[in-house]
XYZ file of C-alpha atoms in Angstrom:
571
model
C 31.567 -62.106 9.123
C 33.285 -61.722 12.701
C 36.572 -59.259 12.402
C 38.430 -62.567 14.251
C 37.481 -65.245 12.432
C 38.554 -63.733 9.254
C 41.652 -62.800 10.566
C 42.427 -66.282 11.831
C 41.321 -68.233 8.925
C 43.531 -65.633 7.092
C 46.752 -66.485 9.502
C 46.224 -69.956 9.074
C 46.255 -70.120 5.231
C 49.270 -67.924 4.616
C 51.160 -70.220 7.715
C 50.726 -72.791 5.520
C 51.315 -71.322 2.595
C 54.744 -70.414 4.137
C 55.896 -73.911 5.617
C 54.097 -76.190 2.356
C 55.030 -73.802 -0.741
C 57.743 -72.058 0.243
C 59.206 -75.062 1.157
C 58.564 -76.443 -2.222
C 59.940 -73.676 -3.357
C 63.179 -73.770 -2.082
C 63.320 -77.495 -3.649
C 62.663 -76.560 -6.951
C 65.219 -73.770 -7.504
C 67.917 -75.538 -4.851
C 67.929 -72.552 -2.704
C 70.638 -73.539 -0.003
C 72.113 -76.117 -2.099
C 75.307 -73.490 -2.907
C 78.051 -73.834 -0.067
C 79.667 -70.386 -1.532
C 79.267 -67.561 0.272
C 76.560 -64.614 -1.000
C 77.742 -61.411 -2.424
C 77.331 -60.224 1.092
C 80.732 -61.543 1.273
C 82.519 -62.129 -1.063
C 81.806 -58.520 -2.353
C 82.350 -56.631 0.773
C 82.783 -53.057 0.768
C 81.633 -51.539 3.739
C 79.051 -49.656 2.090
C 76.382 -51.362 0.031
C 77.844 -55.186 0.745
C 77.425 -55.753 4.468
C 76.598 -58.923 5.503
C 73.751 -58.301 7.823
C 72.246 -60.532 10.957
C 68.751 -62.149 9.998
C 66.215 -60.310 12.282
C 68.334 -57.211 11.409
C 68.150 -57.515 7.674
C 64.478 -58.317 8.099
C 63.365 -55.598 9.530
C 65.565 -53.559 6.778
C 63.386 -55.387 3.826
C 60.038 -55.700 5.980
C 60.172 -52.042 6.617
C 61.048 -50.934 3.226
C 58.530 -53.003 1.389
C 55.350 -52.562 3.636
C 55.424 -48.837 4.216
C 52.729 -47.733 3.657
C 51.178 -50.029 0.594
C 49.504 -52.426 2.837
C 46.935 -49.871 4.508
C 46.407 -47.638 1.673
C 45.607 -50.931 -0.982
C 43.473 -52.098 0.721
C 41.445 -49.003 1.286
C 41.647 -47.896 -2.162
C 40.199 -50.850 -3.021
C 37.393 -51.433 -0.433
C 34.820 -50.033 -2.586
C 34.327 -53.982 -4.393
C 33.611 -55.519 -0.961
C 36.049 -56.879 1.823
C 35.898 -60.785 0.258
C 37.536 -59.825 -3.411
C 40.322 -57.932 -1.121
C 40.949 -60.859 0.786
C 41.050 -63.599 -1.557
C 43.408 -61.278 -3.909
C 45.382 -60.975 -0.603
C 45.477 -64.540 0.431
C 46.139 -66.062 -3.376
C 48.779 -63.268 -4.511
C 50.750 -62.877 -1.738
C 51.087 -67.115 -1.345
C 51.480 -67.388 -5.363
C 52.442 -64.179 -6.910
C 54.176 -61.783 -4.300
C 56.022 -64.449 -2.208
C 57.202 -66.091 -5.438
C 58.366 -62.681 -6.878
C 59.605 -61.126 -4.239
C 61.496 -64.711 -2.851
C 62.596 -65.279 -6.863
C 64.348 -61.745 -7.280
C 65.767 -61.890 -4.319
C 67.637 -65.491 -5.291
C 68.037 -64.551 -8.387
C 70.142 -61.848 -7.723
C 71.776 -63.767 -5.059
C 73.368 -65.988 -7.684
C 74.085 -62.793 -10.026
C 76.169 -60.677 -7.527
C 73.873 -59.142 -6.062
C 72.670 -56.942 -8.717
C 69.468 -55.746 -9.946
C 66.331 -57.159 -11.695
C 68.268 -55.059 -14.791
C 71.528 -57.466 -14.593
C 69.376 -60.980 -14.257
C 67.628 -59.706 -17.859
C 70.585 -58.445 -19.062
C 72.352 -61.869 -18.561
C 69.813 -64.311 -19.154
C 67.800 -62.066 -21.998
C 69.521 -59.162 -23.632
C 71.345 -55.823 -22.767
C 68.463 -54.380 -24.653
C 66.037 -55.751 -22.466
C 68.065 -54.753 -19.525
C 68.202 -50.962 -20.558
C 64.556 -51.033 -21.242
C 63.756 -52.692 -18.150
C 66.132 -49.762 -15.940
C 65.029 -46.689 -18.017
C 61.190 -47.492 -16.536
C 62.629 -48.750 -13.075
C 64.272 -45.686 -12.921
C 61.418 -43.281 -14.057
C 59.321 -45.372 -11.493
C 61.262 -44.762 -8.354
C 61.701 -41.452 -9.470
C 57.898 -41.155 -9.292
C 57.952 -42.690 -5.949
C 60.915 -40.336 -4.718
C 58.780 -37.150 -5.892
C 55.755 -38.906 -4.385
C 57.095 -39.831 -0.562
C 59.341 -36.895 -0.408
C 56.022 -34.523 -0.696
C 54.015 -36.919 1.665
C 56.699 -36.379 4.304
C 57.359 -32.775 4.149
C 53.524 -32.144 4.079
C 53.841 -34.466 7.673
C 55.937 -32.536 8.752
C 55.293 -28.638 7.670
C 53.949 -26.166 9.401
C 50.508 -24.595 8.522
C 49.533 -21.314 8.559
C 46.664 -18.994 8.165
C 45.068 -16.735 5.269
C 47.843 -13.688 6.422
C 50.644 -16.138 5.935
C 51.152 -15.989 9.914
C 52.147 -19.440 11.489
C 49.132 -21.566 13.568
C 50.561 -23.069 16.031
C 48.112 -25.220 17.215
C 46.862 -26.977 13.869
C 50.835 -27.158 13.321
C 51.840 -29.478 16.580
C 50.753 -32.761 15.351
C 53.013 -32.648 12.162
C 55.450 -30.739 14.041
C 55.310 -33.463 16.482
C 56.068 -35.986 13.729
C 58.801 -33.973 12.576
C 60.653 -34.410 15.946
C 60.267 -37.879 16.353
C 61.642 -38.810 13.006
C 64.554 -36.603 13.291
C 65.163 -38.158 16.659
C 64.524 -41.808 15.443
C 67.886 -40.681 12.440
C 70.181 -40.466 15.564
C 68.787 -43.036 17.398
C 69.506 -45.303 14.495
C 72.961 -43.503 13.759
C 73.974 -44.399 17.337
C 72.344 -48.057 17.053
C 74.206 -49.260 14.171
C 77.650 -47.353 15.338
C 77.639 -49.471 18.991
C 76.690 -52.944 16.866
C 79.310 -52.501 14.057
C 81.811 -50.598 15.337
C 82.068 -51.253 19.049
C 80.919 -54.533 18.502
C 77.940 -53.975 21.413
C 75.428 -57.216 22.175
C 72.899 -57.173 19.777
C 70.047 -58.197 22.061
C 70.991 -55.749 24.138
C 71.480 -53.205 21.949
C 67.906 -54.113 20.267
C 66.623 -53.799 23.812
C 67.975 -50.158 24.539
C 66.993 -49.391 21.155
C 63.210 -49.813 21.571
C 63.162 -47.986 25.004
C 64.805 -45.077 23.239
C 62.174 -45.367 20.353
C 59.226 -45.244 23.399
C 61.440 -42.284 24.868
C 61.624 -39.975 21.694
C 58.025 -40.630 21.126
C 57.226 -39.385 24.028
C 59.088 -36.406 24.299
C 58.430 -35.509 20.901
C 55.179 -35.149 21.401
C 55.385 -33.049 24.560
C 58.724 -31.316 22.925
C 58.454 -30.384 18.994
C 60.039 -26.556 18.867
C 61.232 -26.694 14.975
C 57.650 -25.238 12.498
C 58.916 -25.147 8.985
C 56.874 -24.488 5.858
C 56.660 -27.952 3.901
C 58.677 -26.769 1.156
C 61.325 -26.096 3.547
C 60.951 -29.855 4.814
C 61.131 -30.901 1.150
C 64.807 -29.156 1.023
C 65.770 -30.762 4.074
C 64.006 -34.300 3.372
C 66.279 -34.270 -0.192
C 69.104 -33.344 1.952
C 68.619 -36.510 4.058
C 68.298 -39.056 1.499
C 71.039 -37.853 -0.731
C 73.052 -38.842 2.344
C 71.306 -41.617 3.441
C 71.752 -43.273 -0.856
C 75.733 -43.141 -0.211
C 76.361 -43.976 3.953
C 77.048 -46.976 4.621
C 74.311 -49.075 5.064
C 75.678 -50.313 8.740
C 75.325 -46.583 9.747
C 71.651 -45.340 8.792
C 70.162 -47.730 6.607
C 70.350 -50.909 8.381
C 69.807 -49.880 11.902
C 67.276 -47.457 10.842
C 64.838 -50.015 9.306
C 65.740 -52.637 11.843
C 64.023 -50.292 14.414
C 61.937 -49.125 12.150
C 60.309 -52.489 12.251
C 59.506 -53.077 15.755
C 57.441 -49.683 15.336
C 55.893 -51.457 11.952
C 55.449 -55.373 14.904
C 53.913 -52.740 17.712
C 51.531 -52.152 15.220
C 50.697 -55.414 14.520
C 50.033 -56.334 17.358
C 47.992 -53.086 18.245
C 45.655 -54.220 15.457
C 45.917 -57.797 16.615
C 44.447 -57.013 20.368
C 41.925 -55.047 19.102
C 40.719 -57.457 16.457
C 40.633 -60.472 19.113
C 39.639 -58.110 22.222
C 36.411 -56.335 20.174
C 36.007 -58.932 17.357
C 33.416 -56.757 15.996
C 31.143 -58.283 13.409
C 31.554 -56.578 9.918
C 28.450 -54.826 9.329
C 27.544 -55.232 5.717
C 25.364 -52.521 4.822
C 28.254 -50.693 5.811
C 31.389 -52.633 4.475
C 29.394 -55.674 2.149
C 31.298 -58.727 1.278
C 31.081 -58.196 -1.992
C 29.558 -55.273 -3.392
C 29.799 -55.597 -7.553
C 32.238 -56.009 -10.516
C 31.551 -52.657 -11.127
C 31.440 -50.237 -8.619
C 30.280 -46.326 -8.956
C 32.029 -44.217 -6.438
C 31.431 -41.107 -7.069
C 33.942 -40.548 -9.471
C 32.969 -42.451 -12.411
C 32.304 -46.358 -12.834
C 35.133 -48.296 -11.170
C 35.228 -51.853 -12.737
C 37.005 -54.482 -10.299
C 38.779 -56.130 -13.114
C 41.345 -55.025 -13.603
C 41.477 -51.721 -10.679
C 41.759 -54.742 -7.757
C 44.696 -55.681 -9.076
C 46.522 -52.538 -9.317
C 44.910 -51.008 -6.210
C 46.134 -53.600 -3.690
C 50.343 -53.978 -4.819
C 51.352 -54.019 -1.140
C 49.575 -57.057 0.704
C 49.605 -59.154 -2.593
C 52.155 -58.066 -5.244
C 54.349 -55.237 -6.008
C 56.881 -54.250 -8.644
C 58.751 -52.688 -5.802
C 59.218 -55.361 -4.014
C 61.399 -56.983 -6.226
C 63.595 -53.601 -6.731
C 64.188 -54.055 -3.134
C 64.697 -57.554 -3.071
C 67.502 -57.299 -5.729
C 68.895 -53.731 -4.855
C 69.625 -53.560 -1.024
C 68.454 -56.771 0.738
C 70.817 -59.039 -1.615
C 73.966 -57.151 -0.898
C 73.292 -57.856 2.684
C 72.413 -61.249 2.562
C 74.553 -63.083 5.341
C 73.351 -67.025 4.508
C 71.401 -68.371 1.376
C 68.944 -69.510 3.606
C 67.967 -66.677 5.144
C 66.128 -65.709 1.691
C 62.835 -67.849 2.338
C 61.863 -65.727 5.653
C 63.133 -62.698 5.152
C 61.380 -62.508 1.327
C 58.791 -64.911 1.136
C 58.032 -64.374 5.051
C 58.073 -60.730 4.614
C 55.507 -61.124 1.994
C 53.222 -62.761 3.951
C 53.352 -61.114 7.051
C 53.092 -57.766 4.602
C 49.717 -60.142 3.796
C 48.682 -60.234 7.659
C 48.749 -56.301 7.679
C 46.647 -55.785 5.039
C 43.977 -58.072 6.251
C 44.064 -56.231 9.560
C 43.399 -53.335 7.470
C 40.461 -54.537 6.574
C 39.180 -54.885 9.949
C 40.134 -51.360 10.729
C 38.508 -50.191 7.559
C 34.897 -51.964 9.075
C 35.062 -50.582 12.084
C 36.173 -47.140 10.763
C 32.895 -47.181 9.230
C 31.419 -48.028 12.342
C 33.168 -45.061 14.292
C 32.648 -42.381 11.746
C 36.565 -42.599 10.714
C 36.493 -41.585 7.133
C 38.819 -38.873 6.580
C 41.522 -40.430 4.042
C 43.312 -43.380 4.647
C 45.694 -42.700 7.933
C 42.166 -41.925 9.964
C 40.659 -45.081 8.028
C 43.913 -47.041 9.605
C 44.612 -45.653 13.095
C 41.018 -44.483 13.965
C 39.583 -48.588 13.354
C 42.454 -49.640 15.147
C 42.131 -47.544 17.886
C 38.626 -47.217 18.291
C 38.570 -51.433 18.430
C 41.403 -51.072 21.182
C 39.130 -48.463 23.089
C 35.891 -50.659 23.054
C 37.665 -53.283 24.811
C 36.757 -52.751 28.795
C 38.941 -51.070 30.201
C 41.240 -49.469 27.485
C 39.009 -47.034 26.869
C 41.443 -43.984 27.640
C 43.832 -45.109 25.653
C 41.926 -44.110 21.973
C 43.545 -41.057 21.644
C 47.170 -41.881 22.723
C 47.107 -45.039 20.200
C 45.406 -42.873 17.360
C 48.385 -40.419 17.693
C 50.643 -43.459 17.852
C 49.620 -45.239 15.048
C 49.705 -41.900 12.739
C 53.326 -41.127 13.633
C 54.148 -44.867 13.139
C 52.560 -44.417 9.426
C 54.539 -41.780 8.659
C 57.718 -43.173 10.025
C 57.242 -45.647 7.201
C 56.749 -43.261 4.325
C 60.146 -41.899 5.189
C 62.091 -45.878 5.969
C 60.288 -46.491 1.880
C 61.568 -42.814 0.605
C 65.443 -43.277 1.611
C 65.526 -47.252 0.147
C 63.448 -46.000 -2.756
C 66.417 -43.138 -3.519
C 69.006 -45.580 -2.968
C 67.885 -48.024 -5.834
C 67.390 -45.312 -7.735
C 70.696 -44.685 -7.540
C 71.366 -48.367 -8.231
C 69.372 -48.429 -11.343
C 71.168 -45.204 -12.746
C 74.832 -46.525 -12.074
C 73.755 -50.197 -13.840
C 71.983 -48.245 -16.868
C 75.847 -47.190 -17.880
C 77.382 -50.590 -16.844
C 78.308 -53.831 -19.512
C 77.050 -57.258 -18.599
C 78.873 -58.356 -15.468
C 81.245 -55.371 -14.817
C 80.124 -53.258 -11.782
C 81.410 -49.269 -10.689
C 84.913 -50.293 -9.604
C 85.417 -51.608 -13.441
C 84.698 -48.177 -15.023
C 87.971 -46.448 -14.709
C 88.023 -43.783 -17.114
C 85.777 -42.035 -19.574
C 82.494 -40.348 -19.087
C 80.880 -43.279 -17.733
C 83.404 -42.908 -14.746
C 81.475 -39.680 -13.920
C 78.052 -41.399 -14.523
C 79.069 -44.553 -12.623
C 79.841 -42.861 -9.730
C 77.737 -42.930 -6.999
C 77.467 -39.415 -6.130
C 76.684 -38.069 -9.646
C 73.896 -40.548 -9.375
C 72.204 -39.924 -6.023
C 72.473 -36.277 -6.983
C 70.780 -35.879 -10.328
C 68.341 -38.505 -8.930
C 67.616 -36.307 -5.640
C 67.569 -32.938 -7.565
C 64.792 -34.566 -10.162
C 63.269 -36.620 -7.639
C 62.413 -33.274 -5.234
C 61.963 -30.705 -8.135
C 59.181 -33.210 -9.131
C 57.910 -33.914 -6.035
C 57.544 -29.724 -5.606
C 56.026 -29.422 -8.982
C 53.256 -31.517 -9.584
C 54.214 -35.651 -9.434
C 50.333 -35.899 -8.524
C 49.358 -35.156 -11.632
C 50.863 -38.208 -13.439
C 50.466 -40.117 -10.030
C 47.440 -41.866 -11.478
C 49.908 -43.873 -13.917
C 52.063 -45.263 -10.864
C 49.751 -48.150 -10.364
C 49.683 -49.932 -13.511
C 53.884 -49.219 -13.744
C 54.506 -51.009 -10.222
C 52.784 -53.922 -11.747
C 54.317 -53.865 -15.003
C 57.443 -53.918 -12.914
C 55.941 -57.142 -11.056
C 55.216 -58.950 -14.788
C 59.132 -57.774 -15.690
C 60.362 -59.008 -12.459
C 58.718 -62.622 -12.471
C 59.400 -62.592 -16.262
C 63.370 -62.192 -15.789
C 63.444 -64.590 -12.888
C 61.707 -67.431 -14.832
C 64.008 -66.888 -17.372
C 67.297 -67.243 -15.642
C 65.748 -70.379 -13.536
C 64.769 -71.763 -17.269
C 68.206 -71.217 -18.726
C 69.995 -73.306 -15.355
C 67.788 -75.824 -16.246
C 65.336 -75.003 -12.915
C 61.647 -75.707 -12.557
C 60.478 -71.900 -13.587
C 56.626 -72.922 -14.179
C 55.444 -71.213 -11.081
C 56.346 -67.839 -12.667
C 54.118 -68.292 -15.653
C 50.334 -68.134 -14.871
C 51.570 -64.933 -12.366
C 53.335 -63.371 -14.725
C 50.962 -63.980 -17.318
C 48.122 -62.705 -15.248
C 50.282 -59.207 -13.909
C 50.907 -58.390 -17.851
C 47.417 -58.816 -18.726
C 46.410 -56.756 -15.340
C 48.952 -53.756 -16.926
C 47.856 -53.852 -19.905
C 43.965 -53.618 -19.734
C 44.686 -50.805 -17.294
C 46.872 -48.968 -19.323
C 44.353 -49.135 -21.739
C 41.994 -47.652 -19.619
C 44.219 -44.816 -18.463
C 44.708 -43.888 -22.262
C 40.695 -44.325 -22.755
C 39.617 -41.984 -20.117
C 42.598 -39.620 -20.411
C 41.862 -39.127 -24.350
C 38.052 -38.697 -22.753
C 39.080 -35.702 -20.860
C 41.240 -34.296 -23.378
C 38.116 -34.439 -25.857
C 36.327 -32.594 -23.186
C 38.413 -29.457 -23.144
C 39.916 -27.591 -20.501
C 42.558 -30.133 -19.728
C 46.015 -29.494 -18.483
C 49.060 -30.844 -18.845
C 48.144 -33.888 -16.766
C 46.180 -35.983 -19.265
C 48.296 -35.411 -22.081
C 51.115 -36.704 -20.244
C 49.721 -39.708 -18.412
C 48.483 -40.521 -22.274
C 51.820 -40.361 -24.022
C 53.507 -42.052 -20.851
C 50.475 -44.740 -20.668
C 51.064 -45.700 -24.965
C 54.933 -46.309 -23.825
C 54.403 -48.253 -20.788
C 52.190 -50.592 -22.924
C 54.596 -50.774 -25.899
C 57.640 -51.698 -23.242
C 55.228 -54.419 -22.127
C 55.050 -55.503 -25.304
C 58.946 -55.531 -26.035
C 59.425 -57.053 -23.308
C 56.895 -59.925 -23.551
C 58.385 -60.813 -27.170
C 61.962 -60.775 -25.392
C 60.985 -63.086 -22.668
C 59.183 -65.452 -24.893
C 61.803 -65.585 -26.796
C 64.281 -66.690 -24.065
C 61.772 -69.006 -22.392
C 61.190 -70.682 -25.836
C 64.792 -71.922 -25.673
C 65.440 -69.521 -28.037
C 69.415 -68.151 -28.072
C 69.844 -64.278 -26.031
C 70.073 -61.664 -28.853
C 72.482 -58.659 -27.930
């Protein structure tokens, strides 16, 4: 198969998909047919509720949901053969991710703009809800711990066996370092001029991406600041207990607005090297399909159901819908917007990951096999190279497209700590009342948006310092659980208005059964290692955690039958 052809045939099917389903879409659940305003609006508060431009709020939900899923999915999952990944690709990001993430998003549209946690709470119980937040929670927690220790380790120093700084094999994440501290005031400065001095947003946009080439480049001829990655860690916790409570004109926003156009350079890196090499994918190297069950050195992989949980980003992902409902609905400007900035995110998140593919073929090709960022940028750049002429520019783009994967690690870690924060303040909340309702008590101090960000930031680091990797394993099968629970609440709120919800049901069907068997299979070869002796901490707890998960599946499947039955909403 020819690198171009696939990605072309690829384009084509998820254009359609776009204008043909997502247009039927939008029919069946009368998205547009409201003439009241969105919470955006008619919640305003100058912090989370800022009605945001479009192509702004786009690249604040493109950025925060691709980071980097898309590339690492893919390549996790590239053992089965590049024709399983595609086709999951293709059929779950038309049918399952565009309809999730397009569904939460509405959905909490038309409930204030809160959470997954308040559309079960209102359309299936306040049980359900507090189940539902308790493993949202836990999850971004995971995910805090997780991209808070990818970061600092980006950015940290190294140094030898004495303990004495190297300060050559330290400039590249040193490098990185600068760049993203740079890209903070950049962004700071961005969204100041737009929403406070009212500056022209094309221009503004315009200056912005020259300064983004700019701070590239003198970062990495200018990167003076080597810190040990625990160090970063402090710092990087510092940053996003700050970034959960600014506005969201000030950092958020403008930060993943620009963010974005690093996240479209990309794209279109990949895209001219795909079209300008269109290398043929060589199959003894990278086979079309290379078994159901796949031995990789590690133990039998079986395709059914790892695929599934591998490749979240690029097809489906629990995430997705925390975003959806926990920052992009507060900033909603028109009801319309939802279809391209959800389901159009979704599928463009698609067009990345089948670009990944590509890279991963001719990473093979190039000798590129040193974890997933060299998979990524070294294919990419190495298909840019072979084109005549662009030969020099290998390197340079390499470098490029590493610090532009990182950038995204960090955009995902400050929206992830942010709903986080969400999720904490709702867990205390009654159906329908928000923060401002909670006037005195205890839950005034556990309602309040500070308390939350910091015992969220504190956990979220101290976990991330301490050994998140070791239940890591378990954060696959959870982000698709929260996938099942998000198309699950959604199809019951559209069944109780009386809306066409059948869409939801064979996805969220298929994403429970997906968790499930996997969870199974984290129990079965956790209790294997156990048996064998010698274990740590590690199995034990992805066993106990793995039994819960599957039981709050469970729960929660009787719960949603129950309200999709017709059934009346228990308390």
């Amino acid at each position: 198969m020819n690198t171009l052809v696939l990605v072309l045939i690829s384009v084509a099917i998820l254009v359609c998909g776009y204008l043909f389903y997502g247009r039927w879409l939008c029919k069946q659940w009368g998205v547009g047919e409201s003439n009241e305003a969105t919470p955006a609006h008619t919640m305003e508060d100058g912090v989370d509720y800022v009605p945001a431009k479009a192509p702004v709020l786009m690249g604040h939900h493109f950025s925060s949901i691709a980071g980097a899923g898309p590339i690492t999915g893919p390549i996790g999952a590239a053992m089965f053969g590049w024709l399983p990944v595609t086709l999951w690709v293709l059929v779950g990001g038309i049918f399952f991710g565009g309809v999730h993430d397009f569904g939460a998003l509405f959905a909490s549209i038309r409930h204030n703009g809160q959470s997954i946690g308040e559309v079960i709470s209102a359309n299936m119980s306040k049980r359900a809800k507090r189940l539902f937040l308790i493993f949202a929670y836990l999850t971004l927690l995971l995910v805090v711990a997780a991209f808070a220790s990818i970061v600092a380790s980006t950015f940290g120093a190294k140094y030898d066996e004495a303990g004495v700084l190297d300060v050559a094999a330290s400039n590249a994440n040193a490098s990185v370092a600068m760049v993203s501290l740079l890209f903070i005031l950049i962004a700071i400065v961005f969204g100041f001029c737009v929403y406070r001095r009212n500056a022209s947003m094309a221009v503004s946009t315009i200056l912005g991406i020259v300064a983004i080439v700019l701070i590239m480049a003198v970062g990495m001829n200018f990167h003076p600041i080597y810190l040990s990655t625990n160090t970063w860690m402090v710092i990087v916790g510092i940053y996003i207990a700050i970034a959960s409570v600014a506005p969201v004109w000030i950092l958020l926003q403008p930060r993943d607005y620009l963010s974005s156009f690093l996240l479209y350079a990309m794209l279109f890196v990949a895209f001219v090297g795909v079209v300008g090499a269109h290398p043929n994918i060589n199959p003894e190297l990278f086979p079309a399909f290379a078994g159901f069950a796949v031995d990789n050195g590690n133990g039998i992989q079986y395709m059914f159901p790892i695929l599934f949980t591998t490749v979240a980003c690029g097809a489906i992902s629990g995430f997705h819908s925390l975003v959806s409902s926990g920052t992009t609905s507060k900033q909603l400007d028109k009801e319309t917007d939802a279809k391209p900035i959800a389901y159009g995110g979704m599928l463009l998140e698609c067009v990345l990951a089948i670009l990944t593919l590509c890279a991963i073929a001719y990473a093979r090709e190039t000798g590129h096999t040193a974890g997933a960022t060299d998979i990524f940028a070294g294919g990419i750049a190495a298909m840019v190279a072979a084109i005549p002429g662009l030969a020099g520019l290998e390197n340079i783009l390499y470098t490029l497209l590493i610090l532009t994967y990182s950038a995204f690690c960090l955009t995902s870690l400050d929206t992830a700590t942010r709903l986080a924060r969400f999720m904490f303040q709702e867990f205390w909340l009654e159906p329908g009342q928000t923060a401002k309702d909670v006037t005195d008590g205890y839950k005034k101090l556990l309602v309040n948006p500070y308390f939350a960000t910091a015992v969220t930031v504190v956990v979220g680091i101290l976990l991330g310092m301490t050994g998140y990797s070791k239940i890591w394993g378990l954060f696959g099968s959870a982000n698709q659980l929260l996938a099942g629970l998000g198309l699950l609440a959604v199809a019951a709120w559209l069944g109780n208005i009386g809306r066409n919800n059948k869409m939801f049901l064979i996805p969220m069907a298929f994403m429970m059964v997906v968790t499930i068997c996997s969870l199974v299979l984290t129990v079965k070869n956790q209790v294997g290692l156990i048996a064998a002796g010698g274990a740590d901490w590690g199995p034990y707890a992805q066993t106990v955690l793995a039994v819960l998960l599957i039981i709050l599946a469970i729960l929660l499947v009787i719960e949603g039958v129950h309200t999709l039955s017709g059934k009346k909403k228990t308390v």
